[in-house]
Amino acid sequence: MTRLRPFWPLLTLLFSAAMLAGAHAFERFGGLQPCPLCLDQRNWHWGVAALSLVAFAALRFRPGLARWTAGLIGAALVGAAAQAFFHVGVEQGWVVYQCSTGAAGNVRTLDAIPDGPIHIPSCDEIAWSLWGVSIAGWNAFLSAAAALASFAVAFWPGGKP
């Protein structure tokens, strides 16, 4: 674990970039439009990616901050996992939440879009699942695993602080 500390921000940057790429691929190639909670989950991963990039650059000048940066990235990943778990709760009906989808649930973002209005799905609809786990569920599981790994990198004994 101590060998990972200097490169951990790069790995978490790649993790969040992969999560964002997967979300955009589902939207672009799978035709699944994101609900507002899906977009909130993406914002967390954009934040983790930005934080990881800044942490990776900072570690080039201050390698002694490796534990702190791994812990901070872990905290951001906990936020990503919590947002995804909340979305799972909405999907399963454990939490009552109403998406703000506008008057008719359709929006037209640019007049140049020839396909017409974009339908914004309800947050409690499961658009896709694998082995009974929705996209939000997979995001929650993977983000929580990455957060635990980040805390392990931060707090594993040994090596330089």
XYZ file of C-alpha atoms in Angstrom:
161
model
C 0.000 0.000 0.000
C 2.813 2.413 0.759
C 4.100 2.063 -2.805
C 0.731 3.201 -4.121
C 0.643 6.459 -2.176
C 2.564 8.629 -4.663
C 0.462 7.338 -7.566
C -2.887 6.954 -5.835
C -4.292 10.269 -7.105
C -3.530 9.163 -10.657
C -5.368 5.878 -10.077
C -8.407 7.633 -8.611
C -8.351 10.087 -11.506
C -8.477 7.134 -13.892
C -11.236 5.511 -11.809
C -13.478 8.572 -11.903
C -12.696 9.140 -15.579
C -13.753 5.547 -16.280
C -16.969 6.015 -14.284
C -17.744 9.180 -16.254
C -16.876 7.503 -19.552
C -19.210 4.631 -18.704
C -22.031 7.013 -17.830
C -21.572 8.963 -21.040
C -21.364 5.725 -23.055
C -24.693 4.560 -21.605
C -26.153 7.900 -22.623
C -24.549 8.202 -26.054
C -24.539 4.617 -27.280
C -27.156 3.028 -25.051
C -29.700 5.801 -25.499
C -30.302 6.107 -21.734
C -31.017 9.679 -20.722
C -29.793 10.596 -17.217
C -32.177 11.735 -14.534
C -31.207 14.674 -12.264
C -29.791 12.312 -9.605
C -27.657 10.600 -12.258
C -26.239 13.991 -13.191
C -25.534 14.717 -9.515
C -23.595 11.457 -9.314
C -21.518 12.558 -12.297
C -20.730 15.843 -10.554
C -19.167 13.916 -7.676
C -16.895 12.040 -10.064
C -15.925 15.262 -11.827
C -14.974 16.573 -8.389
C -12.959 13.455 -7.548
C -11.178 13.711 -10.900
C -10.317 17.375 -10.327
C -9.192 16.734 -6.751
C -7.081 13.785 -7.892
C -5.422 15.860 -10.586
C -4.572 18.639 -8.121
C -3.336 16.080 -5.566
C -1.154 14.333 -8.136
C 0.420 17.661 -9.108
C 0.900 18.637 -5.452
C 2.643 15.355 -4.667
C 5.287 16.147 -7.265
C 6.357 19.052 -5.022
C 5.325 17.794 -1.559
C 5.497 13.967 -1.466
C 4.950 14.033 2.297
C 1.289 14.880 1.692
C 0.542 11.465 0.150
C -1.439 10.190 3.143
C -3.465 13.388 3.377
C -4.298 13.457 -0.305
C -5.379 9.792 -0.276
C -7.608 10.488 2.738
C -9.111 13.583 1.141
C -9.812 11.702 -2.083
C -11.355 8.922 0.003
C -13.694 11.444 1.630
C -14.772 12.720 -1.793
C -15.385 9.144 -2.916
C -17.556 8.613 0.181
C -19.634 11.551 -1.061
C -19.914 9.925 -4.502
C -20.961 6.629 -2.912
C -23.485 8.364 -0.629
C -25.083 10.174 -3.579
C -25.328 6.881 -5.468
C -26.758 5.050 -2.423
C -29.352 7.812 -2.107
C -30.289 7.280 -5.758
C -30.633 3.542 -5.117
C -32.933 4.376 -2.213
C -35.076 6.501 -4.516
C -35.145 3.742 -7.147
C -36.182 1.131 -4.585
C -38.811 3.367 -2.988
C -36.971 3.555 0.345
C -36.669 7.332 0.005
C -39.347 9.657 -1.326
C -37.811 12.143 -3.725
C -39.314 14.036 -6.613
C -37.089 15.023 -9.486
C -37.555 18.472 -10.879
C -38.141 17.526 -14.511
C -39.943 20.658 -15.575
C -43.539 21.126 -16.605
C -43.911 18.268 -19.054
C -40.840 16.180 -18.231
C -39.258 17.167 -21.554
C -36.669 19.807 -22.225
C -35.059 21.186 -25.340
C -31.516 22.251 -24.538
C -30.428 23.628 -27.915
C -32.504 24.614 -30.900
C -29.857 22.966 -33.105
C -30.806 19.491 -31.854
C -32.736 17.905 -34.730
C -34.106 14.959 -32.779
C -36.642 17.005 -30.845
C -37.018 17.317 -27.094
C -35.000 15.200 -24.700
C -37.056 13.151 -22.263
C -35.785 13.430 -18.702
C -36.606 10.186 -16.912
C -37.934 10.022 -13.395
C -35.335 9.332 -10.717
C -37.247 6.335 -9.414
C -37.178 4.461 -12.734
C -34.481 1.829 -13.208
C -33.405 2.233 -16.816
C -30.824 -0.583 -16.868
C -29.625 -3.264 -14.480
C -27.120 -6.097 -14.402
C -27.778 -9.038 -12.072
C -30.551 -7.021 -10.470
C -28.298 -4.056 -9.652
C -29.019 -0.702 -11.310
C -26.439 1.696 -12.696
C -26.757 3.736 -9.502
C -26.203 0.567 -7.478
C -23.028 -0.270 -9.384
C -21.854 3.316 -8.963
C -22.509 3.086 -5.212
C -20.666 -0.227 -4.892
C -17.653 0.832 -6.985
C -17.388 4.273 -5.368
C -17.567 2.765 -1.864
C -14.888 0.202 -2.789
C -12.667 2.971 -4.172
C -13.227 5.023 -0.998
C -12.233 2.074 1.201
C -9.171 1.479 -0.948
C -8.265 5.160 -0.678
C -8.539 5.055 3.108
C -6.424 1.890 3.151
C -3.756 3.670 1.117
C -3.939 6.661 3.459
C -3.865 4.822 6.783
C -1.898 1.633 6.055
C 1.040 1.548 8.466
C 4.580 1.695 7.236
C 6.570 3.761 4.847
C 7.148 7.465 5.054
C 4.238 9.606 6.264
